PDB file of C-alpha atoms in Angstrom:
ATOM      1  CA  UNK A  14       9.508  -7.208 -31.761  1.00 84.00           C
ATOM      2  CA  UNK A  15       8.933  -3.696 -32.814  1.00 92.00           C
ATOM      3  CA  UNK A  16       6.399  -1.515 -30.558  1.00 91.00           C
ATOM      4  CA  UNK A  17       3.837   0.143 -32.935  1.00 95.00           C
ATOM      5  CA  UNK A  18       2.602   3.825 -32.062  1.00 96.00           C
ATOM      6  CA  UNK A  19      -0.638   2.185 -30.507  1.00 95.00           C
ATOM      7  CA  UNK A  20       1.481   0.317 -28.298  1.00 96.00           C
ATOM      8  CA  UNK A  21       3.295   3.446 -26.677  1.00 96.00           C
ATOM      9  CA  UNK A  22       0.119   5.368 -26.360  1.00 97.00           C
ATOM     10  CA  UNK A  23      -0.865   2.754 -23.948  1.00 96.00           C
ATOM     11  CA  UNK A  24       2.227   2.417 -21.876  1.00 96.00           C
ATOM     12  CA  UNK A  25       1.984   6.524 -21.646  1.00 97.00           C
ATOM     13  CA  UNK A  26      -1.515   6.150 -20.635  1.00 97.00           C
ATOM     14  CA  UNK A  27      -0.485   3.438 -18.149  1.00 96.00           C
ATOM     15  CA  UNK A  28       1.958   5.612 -16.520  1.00 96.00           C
ATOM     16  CA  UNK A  29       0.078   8.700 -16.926  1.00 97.00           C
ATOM     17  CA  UNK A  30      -2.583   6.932 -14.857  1.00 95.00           C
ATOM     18  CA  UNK A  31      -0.351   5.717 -12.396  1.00 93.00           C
ATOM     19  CA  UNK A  32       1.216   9.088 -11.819  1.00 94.00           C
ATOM     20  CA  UNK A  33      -1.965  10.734 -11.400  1.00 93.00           C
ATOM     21  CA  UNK A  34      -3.510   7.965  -8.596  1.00 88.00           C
ATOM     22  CA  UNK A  35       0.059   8.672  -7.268  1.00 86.00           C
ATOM     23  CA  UNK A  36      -0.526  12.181  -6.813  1.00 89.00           C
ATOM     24  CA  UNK A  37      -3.980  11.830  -5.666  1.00 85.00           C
ATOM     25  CA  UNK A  38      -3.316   9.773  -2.931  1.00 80.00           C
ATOM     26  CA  UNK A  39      -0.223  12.128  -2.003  1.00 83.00           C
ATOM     27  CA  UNK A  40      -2.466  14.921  -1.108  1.00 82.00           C
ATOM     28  CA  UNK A  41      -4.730  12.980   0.642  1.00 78.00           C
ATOM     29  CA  UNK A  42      -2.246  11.209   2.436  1.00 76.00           C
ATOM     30  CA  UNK A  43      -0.446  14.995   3.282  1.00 79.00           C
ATOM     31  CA  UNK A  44      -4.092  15.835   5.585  1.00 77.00           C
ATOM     32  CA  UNK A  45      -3.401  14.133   8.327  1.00 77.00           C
ATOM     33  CA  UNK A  46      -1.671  11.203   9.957  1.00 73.00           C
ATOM     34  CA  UNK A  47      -4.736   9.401   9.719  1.00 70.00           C
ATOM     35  CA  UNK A  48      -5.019   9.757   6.580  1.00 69.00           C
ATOM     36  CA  UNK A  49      -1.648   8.696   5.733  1.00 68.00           C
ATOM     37  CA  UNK A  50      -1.470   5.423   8.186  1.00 68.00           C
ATOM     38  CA  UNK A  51      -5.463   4.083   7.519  1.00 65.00           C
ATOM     39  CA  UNK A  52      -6.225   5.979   4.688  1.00 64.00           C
ATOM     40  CA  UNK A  53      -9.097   8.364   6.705  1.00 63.00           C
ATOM     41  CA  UNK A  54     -10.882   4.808   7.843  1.00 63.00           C
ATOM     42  CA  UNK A  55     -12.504   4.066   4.429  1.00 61.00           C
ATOM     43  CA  UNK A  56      -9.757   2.029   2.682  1.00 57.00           C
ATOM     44  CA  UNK A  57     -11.333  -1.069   0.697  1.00 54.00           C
ATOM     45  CA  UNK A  58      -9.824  -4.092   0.584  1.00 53.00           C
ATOM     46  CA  UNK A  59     -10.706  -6.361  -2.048  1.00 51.00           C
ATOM     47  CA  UNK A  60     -12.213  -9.327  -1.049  1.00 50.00           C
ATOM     48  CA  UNK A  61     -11.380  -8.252   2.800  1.00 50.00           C
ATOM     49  CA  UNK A  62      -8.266 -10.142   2.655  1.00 48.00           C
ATOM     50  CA  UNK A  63      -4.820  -9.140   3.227  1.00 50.00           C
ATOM     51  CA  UNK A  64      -1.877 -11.095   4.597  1.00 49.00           C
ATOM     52  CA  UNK A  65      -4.020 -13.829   4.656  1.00 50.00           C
ATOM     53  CA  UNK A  66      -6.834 -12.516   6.273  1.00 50.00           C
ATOM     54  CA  UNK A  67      -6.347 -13.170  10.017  1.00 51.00           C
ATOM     55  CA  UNK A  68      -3.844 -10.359  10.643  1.00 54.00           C
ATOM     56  CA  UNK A  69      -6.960  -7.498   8.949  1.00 54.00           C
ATOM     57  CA  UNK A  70      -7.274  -4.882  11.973  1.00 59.00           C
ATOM     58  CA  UNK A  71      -6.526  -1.489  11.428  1.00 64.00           C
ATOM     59  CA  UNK A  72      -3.913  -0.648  13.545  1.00 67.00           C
ATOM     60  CA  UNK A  73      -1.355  -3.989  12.413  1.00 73.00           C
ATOM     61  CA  UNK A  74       0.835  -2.065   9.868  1.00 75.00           C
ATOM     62  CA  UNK A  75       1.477   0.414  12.959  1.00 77.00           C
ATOM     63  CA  UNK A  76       2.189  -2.217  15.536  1.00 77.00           C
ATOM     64  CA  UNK A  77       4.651  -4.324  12.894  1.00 79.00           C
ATOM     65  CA  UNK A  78       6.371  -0.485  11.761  1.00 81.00           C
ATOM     66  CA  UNK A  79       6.818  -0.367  15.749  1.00 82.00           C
ATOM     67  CA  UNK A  80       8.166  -3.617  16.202  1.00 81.00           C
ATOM     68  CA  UNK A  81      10.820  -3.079  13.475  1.00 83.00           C
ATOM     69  CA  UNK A  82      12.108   0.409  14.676  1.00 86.00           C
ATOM     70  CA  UNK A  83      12.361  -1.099  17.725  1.00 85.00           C
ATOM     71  CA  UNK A  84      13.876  -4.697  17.049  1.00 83.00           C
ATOM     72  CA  UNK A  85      15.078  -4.345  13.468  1.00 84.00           C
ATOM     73  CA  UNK A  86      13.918  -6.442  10.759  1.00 82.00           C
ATOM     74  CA  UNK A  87      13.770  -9.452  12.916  1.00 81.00           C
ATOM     75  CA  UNK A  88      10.671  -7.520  14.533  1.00 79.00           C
ATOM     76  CA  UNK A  89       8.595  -8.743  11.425  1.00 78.00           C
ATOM     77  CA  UNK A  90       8.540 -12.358  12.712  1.00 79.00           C
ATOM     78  CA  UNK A  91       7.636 -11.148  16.331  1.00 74.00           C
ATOM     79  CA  UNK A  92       4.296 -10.753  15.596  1.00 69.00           C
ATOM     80  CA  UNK A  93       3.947 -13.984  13.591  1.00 70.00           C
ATOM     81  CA  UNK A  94       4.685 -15.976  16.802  1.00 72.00           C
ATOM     82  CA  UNK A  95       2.045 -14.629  18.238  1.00 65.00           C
ATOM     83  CA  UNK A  96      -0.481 -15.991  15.866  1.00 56.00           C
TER      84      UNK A  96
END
């Protein structure tokens, strides 16, 4: 299969896209620790699920990131006996 010039005009676009959401989240992310860890308080999540929907609160990425540095990867599973 042979890619037309149509074809690589939207895989440029694609990754010109991506690049450029890239970078705009990279300087928003460079304002502040809040910004980088919660994304300022305003991230969406689509449909309001993620990870299944009963781990959702704000500050779980930081307490599982904390549980690894501390216990290694086996400090993933940690919080999952707790559920």
């Amino acid at each position: 299969m042979r890619l037309t010039l149509a074809d690589w005009v939207v895989v440029a676009l694609y990754f010109l896209f991506n690049v450029a959401v890239g970078l705009y989240y990279k300087s928003r992310a460079s304002q502040s620790t809040t910004e980088f860890f919660l994304s300022g308080e305003r991230a969406l999540v689509a449909g309001g699920h993620v990870d299944g929907g009963d781990h959702v609160r704000r500050g779980h990425p930081l307490v599982v990131t904390g549980l690894v540095a501390r216990n290694g990867i086996a400090g993933n599973w940690l919080w999952w006996n707790c559920s």
